XYZ file of C-alpha atoms in Angstrom:
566
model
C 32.209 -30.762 -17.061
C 28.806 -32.335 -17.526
C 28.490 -36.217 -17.822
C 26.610 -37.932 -20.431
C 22.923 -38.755 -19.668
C 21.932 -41.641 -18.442
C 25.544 -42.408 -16.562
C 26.588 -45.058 -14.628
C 27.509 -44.032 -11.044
C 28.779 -46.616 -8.640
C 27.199 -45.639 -5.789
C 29.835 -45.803 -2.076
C 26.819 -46.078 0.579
C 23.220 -46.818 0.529
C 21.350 -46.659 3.838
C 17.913 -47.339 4.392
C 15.277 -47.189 7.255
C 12.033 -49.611 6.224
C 9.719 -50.088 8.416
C 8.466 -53.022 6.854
C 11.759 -55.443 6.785
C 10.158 -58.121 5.297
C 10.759 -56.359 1.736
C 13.855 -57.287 0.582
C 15.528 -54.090 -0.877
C 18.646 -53.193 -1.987
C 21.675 -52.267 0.408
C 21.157 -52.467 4.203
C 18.586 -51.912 6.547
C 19.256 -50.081 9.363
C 17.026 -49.929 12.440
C 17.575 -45.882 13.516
C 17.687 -42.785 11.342
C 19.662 -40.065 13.211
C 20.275 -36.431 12.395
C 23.960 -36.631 12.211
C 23.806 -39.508 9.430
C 22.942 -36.525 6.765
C 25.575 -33.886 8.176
C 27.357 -34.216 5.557
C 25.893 -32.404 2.334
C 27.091 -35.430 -0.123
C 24.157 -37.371 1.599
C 20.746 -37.161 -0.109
C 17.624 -37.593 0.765
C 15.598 -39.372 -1.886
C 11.592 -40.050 -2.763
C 10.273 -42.854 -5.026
C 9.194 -41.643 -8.520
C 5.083 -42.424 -7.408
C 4.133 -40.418 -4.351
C 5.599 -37.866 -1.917
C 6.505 -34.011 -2.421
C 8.883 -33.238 0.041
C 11.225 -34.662 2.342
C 13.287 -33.026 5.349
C 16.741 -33.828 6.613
C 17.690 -32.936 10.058
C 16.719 -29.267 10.628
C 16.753 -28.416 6.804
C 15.501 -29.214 3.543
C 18.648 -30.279 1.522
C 17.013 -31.894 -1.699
C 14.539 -34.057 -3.081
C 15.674 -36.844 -6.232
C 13.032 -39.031 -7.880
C 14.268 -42.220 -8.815
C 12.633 -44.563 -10.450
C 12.623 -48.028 -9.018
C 12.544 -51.650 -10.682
C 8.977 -53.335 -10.494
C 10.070 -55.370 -8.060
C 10.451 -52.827 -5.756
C 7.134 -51.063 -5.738
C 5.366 -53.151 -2.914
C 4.140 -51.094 -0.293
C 5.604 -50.140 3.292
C 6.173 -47.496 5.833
C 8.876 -44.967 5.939
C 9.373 -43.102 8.946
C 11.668 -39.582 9.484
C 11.848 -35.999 10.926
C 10.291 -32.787 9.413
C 12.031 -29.969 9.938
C 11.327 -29.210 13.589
C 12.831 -32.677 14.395
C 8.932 -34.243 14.957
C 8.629 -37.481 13.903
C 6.634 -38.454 10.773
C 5.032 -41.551 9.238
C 3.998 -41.904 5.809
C 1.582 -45.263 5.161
C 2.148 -45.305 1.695
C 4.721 -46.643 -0.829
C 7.417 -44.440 0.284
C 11.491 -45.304 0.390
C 13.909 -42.953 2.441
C 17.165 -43.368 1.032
C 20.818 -41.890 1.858
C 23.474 -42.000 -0.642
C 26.967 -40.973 -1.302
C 28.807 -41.077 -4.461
C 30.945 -39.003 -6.615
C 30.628 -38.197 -9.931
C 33.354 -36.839 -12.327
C 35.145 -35.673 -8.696
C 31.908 -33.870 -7.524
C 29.582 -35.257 -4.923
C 26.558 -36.069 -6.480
C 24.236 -33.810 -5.013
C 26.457 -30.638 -6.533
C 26.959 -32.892 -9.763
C 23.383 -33.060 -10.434
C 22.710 -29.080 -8.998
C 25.180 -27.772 -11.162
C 24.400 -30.094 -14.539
C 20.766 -30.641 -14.164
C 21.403 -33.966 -15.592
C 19.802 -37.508 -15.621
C 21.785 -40.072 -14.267
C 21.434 -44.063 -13.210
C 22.942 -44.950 -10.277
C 24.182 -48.686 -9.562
C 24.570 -49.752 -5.864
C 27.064 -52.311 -4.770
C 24.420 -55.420 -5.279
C 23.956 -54.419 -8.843
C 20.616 -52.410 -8.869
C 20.317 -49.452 -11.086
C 18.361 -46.302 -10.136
C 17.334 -43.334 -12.720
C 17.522 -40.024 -10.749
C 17.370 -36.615 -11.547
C 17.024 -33.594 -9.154
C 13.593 -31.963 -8.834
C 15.174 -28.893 -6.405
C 17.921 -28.518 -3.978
C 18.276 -25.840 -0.904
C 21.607 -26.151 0.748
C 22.000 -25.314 4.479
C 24.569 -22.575 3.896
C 23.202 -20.712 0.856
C 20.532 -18.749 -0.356
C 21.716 -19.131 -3.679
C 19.160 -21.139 -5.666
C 22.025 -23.957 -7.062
C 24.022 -24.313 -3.953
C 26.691 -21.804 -5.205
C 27.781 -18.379 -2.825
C 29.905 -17.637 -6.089
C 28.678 -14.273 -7.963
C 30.081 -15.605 -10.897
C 27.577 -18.283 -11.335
C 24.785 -17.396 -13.561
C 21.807 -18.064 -11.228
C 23.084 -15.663 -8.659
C 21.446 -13.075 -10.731
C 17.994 -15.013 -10.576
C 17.890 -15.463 -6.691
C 17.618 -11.468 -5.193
C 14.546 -10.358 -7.599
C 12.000 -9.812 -3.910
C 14.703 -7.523 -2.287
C 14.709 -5.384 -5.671
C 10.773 -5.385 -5.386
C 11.085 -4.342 -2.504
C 13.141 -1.433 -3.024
C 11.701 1.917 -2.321
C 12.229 3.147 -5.558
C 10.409 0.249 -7.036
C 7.708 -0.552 -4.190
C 7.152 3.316 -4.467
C 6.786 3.643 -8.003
C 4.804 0.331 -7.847
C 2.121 1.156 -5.639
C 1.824 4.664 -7.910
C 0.865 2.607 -10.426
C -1.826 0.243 -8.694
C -3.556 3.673 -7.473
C -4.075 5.539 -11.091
C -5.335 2.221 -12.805
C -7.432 1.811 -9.901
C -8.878 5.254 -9.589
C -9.861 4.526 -13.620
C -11.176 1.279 -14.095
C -12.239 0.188 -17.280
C -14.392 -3.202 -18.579
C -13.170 -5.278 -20.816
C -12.235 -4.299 -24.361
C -12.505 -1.354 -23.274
C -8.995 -0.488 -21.299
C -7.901 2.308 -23.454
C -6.922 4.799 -20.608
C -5.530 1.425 -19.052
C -3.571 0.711 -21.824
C -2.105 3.791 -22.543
C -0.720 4.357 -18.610
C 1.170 0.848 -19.420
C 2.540 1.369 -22.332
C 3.549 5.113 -21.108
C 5.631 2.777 -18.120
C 7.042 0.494 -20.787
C 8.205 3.328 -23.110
C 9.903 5.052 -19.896
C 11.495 1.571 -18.988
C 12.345 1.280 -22.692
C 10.786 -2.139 -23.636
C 9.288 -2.453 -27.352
C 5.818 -3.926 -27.379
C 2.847 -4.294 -29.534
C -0.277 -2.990 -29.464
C -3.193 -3.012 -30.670
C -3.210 -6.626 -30.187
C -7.201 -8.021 -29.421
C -8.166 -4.572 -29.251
C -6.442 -3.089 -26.336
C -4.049 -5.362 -24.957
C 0.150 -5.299 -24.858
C 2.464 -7.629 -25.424
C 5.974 -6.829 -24.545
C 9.512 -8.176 -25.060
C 12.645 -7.852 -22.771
C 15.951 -10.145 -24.037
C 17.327 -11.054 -26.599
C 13.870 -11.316 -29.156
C 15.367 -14.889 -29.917
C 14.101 -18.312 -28.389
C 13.067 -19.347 -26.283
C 10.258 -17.100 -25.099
C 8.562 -17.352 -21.980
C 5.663 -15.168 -21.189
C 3.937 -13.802 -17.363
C 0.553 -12.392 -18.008
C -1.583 -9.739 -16.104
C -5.613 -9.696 -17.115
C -6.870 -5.459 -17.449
C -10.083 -5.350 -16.730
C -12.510 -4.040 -14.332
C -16.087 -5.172 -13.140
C -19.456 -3.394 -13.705
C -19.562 -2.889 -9.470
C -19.803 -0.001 -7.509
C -16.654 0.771 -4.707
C -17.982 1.274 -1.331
C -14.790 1.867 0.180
C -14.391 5.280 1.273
C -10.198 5.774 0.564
C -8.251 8.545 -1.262
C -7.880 6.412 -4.437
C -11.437 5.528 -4.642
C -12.588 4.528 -8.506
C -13.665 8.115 -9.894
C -15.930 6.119 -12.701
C -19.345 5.446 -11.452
C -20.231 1.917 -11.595
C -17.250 0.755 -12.266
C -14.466 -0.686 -9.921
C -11.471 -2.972 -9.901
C -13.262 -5.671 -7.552
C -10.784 -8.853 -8.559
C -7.285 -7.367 -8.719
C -6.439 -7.059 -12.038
C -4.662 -3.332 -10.744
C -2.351 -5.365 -8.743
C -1.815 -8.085 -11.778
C -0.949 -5.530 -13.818
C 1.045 -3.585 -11.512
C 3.080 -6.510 -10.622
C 3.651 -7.706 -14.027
C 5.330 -3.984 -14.989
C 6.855 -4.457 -11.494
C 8.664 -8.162 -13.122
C 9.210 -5.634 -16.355
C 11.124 -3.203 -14.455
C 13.509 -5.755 -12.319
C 13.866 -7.595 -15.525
C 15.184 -4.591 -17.809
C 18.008 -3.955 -15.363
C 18.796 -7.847 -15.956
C 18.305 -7.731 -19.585
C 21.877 -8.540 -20.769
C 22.055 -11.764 -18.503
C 18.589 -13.058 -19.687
C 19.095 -15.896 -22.112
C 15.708 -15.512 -24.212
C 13.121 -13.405 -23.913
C 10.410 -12.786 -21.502
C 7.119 -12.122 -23.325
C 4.560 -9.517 -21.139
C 0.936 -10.261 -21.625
C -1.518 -7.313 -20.733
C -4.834 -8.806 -21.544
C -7.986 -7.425 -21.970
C -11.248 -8.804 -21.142
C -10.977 -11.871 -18.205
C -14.090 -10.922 -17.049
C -16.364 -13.027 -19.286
C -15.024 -11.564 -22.334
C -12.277 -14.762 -23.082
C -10.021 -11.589 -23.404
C -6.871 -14.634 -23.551
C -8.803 -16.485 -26.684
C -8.945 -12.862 -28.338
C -4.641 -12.969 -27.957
C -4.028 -16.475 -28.844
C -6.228 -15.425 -31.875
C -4.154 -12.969 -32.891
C -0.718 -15.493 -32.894
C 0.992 -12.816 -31.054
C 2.262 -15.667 -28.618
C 2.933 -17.757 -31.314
C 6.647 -19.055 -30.415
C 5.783 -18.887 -26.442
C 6.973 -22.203 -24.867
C 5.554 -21.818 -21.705
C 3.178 -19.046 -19.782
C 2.736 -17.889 -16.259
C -0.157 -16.177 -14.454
C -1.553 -15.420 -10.799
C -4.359 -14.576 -8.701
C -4.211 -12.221 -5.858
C -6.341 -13.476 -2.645
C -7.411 -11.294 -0.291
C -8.136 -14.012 2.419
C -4.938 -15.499 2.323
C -1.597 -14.837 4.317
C 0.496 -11.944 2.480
C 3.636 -13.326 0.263
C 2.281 -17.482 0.415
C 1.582 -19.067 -2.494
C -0.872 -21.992 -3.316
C -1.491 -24.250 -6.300
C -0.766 -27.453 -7.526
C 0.069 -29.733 -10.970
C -3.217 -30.518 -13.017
C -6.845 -28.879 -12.534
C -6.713 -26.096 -10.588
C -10.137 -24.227 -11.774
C -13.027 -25.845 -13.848
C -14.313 -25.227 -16.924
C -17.378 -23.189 -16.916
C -19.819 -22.298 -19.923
C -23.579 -20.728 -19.301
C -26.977 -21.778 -21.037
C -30.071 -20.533 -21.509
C -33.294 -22.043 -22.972
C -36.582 -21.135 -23.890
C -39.479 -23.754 -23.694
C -42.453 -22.890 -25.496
C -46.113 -24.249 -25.112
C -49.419 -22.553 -25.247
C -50.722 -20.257 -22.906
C -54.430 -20.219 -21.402
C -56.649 -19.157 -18.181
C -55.519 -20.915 -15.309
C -58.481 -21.956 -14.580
C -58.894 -24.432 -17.693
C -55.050 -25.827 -18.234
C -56.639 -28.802 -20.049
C -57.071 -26.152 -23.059
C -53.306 -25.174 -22.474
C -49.753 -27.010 -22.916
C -48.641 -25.564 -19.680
C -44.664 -24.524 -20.308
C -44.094 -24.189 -16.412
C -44.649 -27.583 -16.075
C -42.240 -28.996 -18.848
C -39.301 -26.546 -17.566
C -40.056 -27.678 -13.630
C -39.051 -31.469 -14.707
C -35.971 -29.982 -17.247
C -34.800 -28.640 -13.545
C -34.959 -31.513 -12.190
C -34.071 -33.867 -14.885
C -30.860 -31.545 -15.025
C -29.737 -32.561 -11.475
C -29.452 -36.189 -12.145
C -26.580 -35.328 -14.618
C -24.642 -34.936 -11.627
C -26.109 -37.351 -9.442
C -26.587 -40.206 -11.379
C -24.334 -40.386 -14.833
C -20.844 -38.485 -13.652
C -18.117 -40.168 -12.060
C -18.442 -39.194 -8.194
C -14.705 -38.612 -8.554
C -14.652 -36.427 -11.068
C -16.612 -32.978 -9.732
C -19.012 -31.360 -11.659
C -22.033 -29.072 -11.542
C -25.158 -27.865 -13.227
C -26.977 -24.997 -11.413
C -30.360 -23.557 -12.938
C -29.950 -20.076 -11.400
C -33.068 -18.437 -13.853
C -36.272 -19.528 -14.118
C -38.931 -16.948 -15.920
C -42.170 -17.320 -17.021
C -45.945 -15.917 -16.945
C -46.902 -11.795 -15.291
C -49.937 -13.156 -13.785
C -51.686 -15.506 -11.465
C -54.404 -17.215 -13.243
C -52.818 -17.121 -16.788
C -50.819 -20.008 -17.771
C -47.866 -18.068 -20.286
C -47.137 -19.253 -23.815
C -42.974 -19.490 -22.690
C -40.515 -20.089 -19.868
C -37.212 -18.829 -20.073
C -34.453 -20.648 -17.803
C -30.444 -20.431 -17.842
C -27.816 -21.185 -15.616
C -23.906 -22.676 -15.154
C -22.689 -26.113 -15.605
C -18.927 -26.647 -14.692
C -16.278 -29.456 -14.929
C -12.485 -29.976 -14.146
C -12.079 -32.644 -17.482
C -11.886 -31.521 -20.753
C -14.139 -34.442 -21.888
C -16.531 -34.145 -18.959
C -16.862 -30.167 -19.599
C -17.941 -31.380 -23.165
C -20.308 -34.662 -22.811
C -22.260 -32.454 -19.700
C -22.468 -29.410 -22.191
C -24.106 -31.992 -24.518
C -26.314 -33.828 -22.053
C -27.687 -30.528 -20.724
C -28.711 -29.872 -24.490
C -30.693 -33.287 -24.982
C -32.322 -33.391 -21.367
C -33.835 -30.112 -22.165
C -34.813 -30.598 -25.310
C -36.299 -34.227 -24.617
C -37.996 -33.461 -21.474
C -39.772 -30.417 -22.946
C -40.965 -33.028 -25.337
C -42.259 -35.317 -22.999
C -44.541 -32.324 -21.469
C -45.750 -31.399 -25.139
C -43.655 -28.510 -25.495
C -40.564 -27.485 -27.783
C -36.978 -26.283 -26.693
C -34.080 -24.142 -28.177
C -31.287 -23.852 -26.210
C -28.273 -21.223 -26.954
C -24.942 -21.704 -24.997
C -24.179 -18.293 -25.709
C -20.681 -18.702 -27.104
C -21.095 -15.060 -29.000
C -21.777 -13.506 -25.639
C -20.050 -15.272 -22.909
C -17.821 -17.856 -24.449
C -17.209 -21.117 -22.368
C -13.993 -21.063 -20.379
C -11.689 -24.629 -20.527
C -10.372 -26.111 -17.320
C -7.305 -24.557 -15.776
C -4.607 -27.573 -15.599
C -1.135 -26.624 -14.663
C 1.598 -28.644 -16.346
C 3.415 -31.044 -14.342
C 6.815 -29.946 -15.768
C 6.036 -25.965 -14.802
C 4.978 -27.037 -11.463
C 8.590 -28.502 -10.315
C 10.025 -25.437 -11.440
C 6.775 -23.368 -9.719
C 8.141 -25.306 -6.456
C 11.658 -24.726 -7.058
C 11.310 -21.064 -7.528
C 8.956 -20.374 -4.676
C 10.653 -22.276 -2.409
C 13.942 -20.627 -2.710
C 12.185 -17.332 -3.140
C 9.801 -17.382 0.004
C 10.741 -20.321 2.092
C 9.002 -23.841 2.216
C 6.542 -22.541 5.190
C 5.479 -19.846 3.073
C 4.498 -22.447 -0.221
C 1.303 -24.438 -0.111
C 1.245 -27.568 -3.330
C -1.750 -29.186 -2.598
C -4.154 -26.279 -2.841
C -7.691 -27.614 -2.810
C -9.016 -27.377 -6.717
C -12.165 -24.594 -7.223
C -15.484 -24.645 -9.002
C -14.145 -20.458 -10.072
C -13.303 -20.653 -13.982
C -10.122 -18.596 -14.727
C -9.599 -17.588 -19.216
C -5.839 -18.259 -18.481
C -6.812 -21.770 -19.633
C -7.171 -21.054 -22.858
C -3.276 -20.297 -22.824
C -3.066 -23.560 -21.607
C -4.791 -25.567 -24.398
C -1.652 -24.572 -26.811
C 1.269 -23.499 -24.204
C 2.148 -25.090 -21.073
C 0.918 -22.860 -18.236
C 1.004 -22.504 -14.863
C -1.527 -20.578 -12.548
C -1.214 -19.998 -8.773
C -2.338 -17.695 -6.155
C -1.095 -14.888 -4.251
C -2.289 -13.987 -0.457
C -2.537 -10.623 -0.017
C -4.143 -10.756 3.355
C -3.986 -7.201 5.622
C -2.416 -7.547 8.848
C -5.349 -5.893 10.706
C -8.049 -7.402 12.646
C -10.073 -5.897 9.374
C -12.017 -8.964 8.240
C -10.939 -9.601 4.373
C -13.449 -9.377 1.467
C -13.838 -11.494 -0.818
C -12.935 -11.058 -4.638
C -15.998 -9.581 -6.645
C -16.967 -7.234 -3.289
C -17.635 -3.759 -3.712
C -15.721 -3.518 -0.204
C -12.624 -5.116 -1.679
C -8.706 -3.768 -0.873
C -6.047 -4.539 -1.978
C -2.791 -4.751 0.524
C -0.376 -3.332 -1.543
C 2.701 -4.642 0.568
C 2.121 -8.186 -1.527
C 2.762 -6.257 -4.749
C 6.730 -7.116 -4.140
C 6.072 -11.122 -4.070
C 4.111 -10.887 -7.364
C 6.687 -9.064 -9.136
C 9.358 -10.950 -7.923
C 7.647 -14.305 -9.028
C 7.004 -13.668 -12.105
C 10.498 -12.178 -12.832
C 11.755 -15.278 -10.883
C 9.921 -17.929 -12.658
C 10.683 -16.203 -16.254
C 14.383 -16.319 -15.817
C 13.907 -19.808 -13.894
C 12.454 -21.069 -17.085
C 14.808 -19.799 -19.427
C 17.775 -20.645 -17.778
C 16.427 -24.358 -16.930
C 14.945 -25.118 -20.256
C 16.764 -23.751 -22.402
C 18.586 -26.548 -24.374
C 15.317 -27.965 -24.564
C 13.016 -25.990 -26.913
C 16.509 -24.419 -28.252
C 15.614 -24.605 -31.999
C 12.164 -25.837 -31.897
C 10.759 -22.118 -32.460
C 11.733 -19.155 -34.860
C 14.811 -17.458 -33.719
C 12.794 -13.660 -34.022
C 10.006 -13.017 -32.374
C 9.132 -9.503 -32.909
């Protein structure tokens, strides 16, 4: 029996190791921190509410709380403690190790607040109050997500979803898949053939979709069709790039090849489909499948949000293969991830003449070298140093001949940005600097951001709340060594952020390194593969983090949506 939020919790023991004694802090300092003081599984170890991710205790993780201190308690000192192979750490910033013991309504707190999920305040023996809740919890003796070797609990069900991937049955009828989509790659909007092998799967696996929806893509239901809805997404399309690799499953359309993945999204995402329908009577929701046309340039995930087929989605989830990175580890992080990334192209006009006689001439060369440069101090001299950004002129054409000055330059390139508000004042800036400096040369300026063509993609930012429960899952799923949270942000734009502007999302990455001495391509390379041994993680992810959501938040967008969705 849950307690009430926000319950009072006298709290038997609070131990501390500071560093810094000269803070006074609640409960008593000791001077050592020993393994066997956390043997038993009712102590916790605890991080303040401001900095930290994880924290170790002993040989293994047990859990991690955030509390939330008083004010008085947020001046800085050292903490010091063992990792996981017992090597001592130090951590120079405003960190608190704490180890507590207390019961609550006759369980110890740590399985109180793994089995509730509650909020609680704790109140130590002096009289100070703490607000904790759990962010995740791995107990030494289980695999089981919430600490619990009892089939009967209702997470058991959620915590076994990589052994089904890989299953021969399923890895088998996976990697079948991957090889006919890839043999028959298609661009975007135009993934009929692709579209038709998916829904073909779905109809087999007997899941009820939709389709049409933005011209070729899918959208798929498996639950109970009432709230709350979560959706995992997989992006169709192919690239306009010849395959040089010489394999039985080589593309058979000339041209045309599937350069970035989107196969193994898709393959994975029916993959998560297939685990999921043999699951479907202990799913409480629905899981929503998004197979989107069009991520190539094409804003393929505007063309879906257009169409309100995700209308009542409370949260979304999508990946990127990497082909550089270790098979089965993840990386990503909470906020930008990707930047926003838009294109422009101008055309300065002045008059043309012999080269010879350029006083006769308003020389258009000229007025577009200083746009370049003008451009460049955008970055350099009026963004914030800590916010990244970039403006690359990447085509610059103008005049056939050498002694003729031409009548026009044409020039276009990329500007990027990881704010919202930065993406939009540079996209403005780069719009005046042109158009002014071509006036200070004598010339004229139109500029066209081409948002018919190739529409500007927003930033990718992962939600805070999503990436707890991204940790949580992956953790459990693939082991802390094999989960990287503070994956380095990238210039790459990504049209999953479009989700993002009107559904919490959450984007991470997928190594899919080959074991050989092979060097890896890079995505985009006509000399790309695909290790088809990390389709298993994918589709276990996003089956894991689908049911994760559902059965986590729940009670909290219970109501806010229509009860039907299809």
């Amino acid at each position: 029996m849950a307690a009430p939020d926000q319950t009072l919790v006298c709290v038997k023991q609070v131990k501390q190791e500071v560093v810094d004694e000269s803070m006074p802090l609640p409960g008593d300092i000791i001077e050592g921190f020993s393994e066997h003081d956390a043997d038993d599984d009712s102590f916790l170890l605890v991080k303040t509410k401001l900095n930290g991710v994880w924290f170790f205790n002993g040989s293994s993780v047990i859990s991690e709380i955030e509390i939330e201190y008083p004010d008085h308690f947020s001046g800085p000192f050292t903490v010091k403690g063992s990792d996981s192979d017992n090597e001592s750490v130090s951590h120079s910033r405003r960190w608190i190790v704490i180890m507590i013991e207390a019961v609550v309504a006759g369980e110890k707190l740590l399985e109180f607040l793994a089995h509730h999920q509650e909020s609680i305040t704790l109140m130590d023996d002096r009289g100070f109050s703490f607000h904790c809740r759990l962010l995740w919890y791995a107990p030494r003796s289980s695999d089981c997500y919430f600490g619990d070797d009892s089939s009967s609990t209702p997470n058991h069900l959620f915590t076994n979803f990589l052994d089904s991937a890989k299953e021969p049955q399923v890895f088998d009828w996976m990697v079948k898949i991957r090889r006919r989509i890839h043999e028959n790659p298609e661009l975007g909007y135009e993934e009929f053939e692709t579209s038709e092998v998916i829904r073909a799967e779905l109809d087999k696996l007997g899941i009820p979709y939709r389709h049409p929806v933005a011209i070729t893509g899918i959208v798929g239901f498996i639950g109970t069709g009432n709230s709350p809805f979560v959706a995992i997404r997989a992006d169709m399309d192919a690239l306009p790039i010849q395959e040089m690799v010489e394999w039985e499953h080589k593309s058979k359309v000339p041209g045309k090849m599937h350069a970035c993945g989107h196969d193994a999204h898709i393959t994975m995402v029916l993959g998560a489909a297939k685990i999921l329908k043999e699951h479907e009577k202990e799913i409480k929701g629905t899981v929503v499948l998004v197979f989107q046309p069009a991520e190539e340039g094409g804003a393929g995930a505007k063309k879906i949000l257009e169409t309100k087929a995700l209308e009542n989605v409370s949260a979304i989830f999508g990946l990127h293969v990497i082909p550089n990175f270790p098979i089965g580890e993840v990386a990503s992080k909470s906020g930008p991830i990707l930047a926003g990334s838009g294109v422009f192209e101008a055309k300065i006009s002045g008059k043309g003449g012999h080269a010879a006689i350029p006083q006769h001439a308003i020389d258009p060369i000229v007025a577009a070298s200083h746009v370049v440069l003008s451009l460049q101090n955008l970055v350099s001299r009026e963004a914030d140093p800590l916010d990244p950004q970039v403006v690359t002129v990447s085509k610059f054409q103008g005049g056939g001949a050498f002694n003729v000055i031409p009548d026009y330059v044409t020039i276009g390139g990329t500007f990027r940005a990881f704010s919202r508000d930065s993406f939009k004042h540079m996209r403005q800036r780069i719009e005046e600097v042109i158009i002014g400096q071509a006036a200070v040369q004598r010339c004229n300026a139109t500029v066209n951001f081409l948002d018919e063509i190739k529409p500007s993609y927003p930033p990718t930012i992962n939600n805070g709340d999503l990436h707890e429960l991204f940790c949580n899952v992956a953790v459990d799923l693939l082991g802390i060594n094999k989960c990287h949270f503070d994956k380095q942000p990238s210039m790459g734009a990504e049209d999953f952020a479009f989700y993002q502007e009107v559904i919490p999302g959450y984007f991470f990455t997928l190594g899919m390194q080959n074991s050989s001495d092979e060097r890896a391509q890079s995505l985009h390379s006509p000399y790309l593969k695909i290790n088809e041994y990390g389709l298993p993680y994918g589709a276990a992810l996003h089956a894991s983090l689908a049911t994760s959501y559902l059965l986590n938040y729940q009670q909290d967008v219970e109501g806010k949506y229509h009860n039907e969705f299809y």
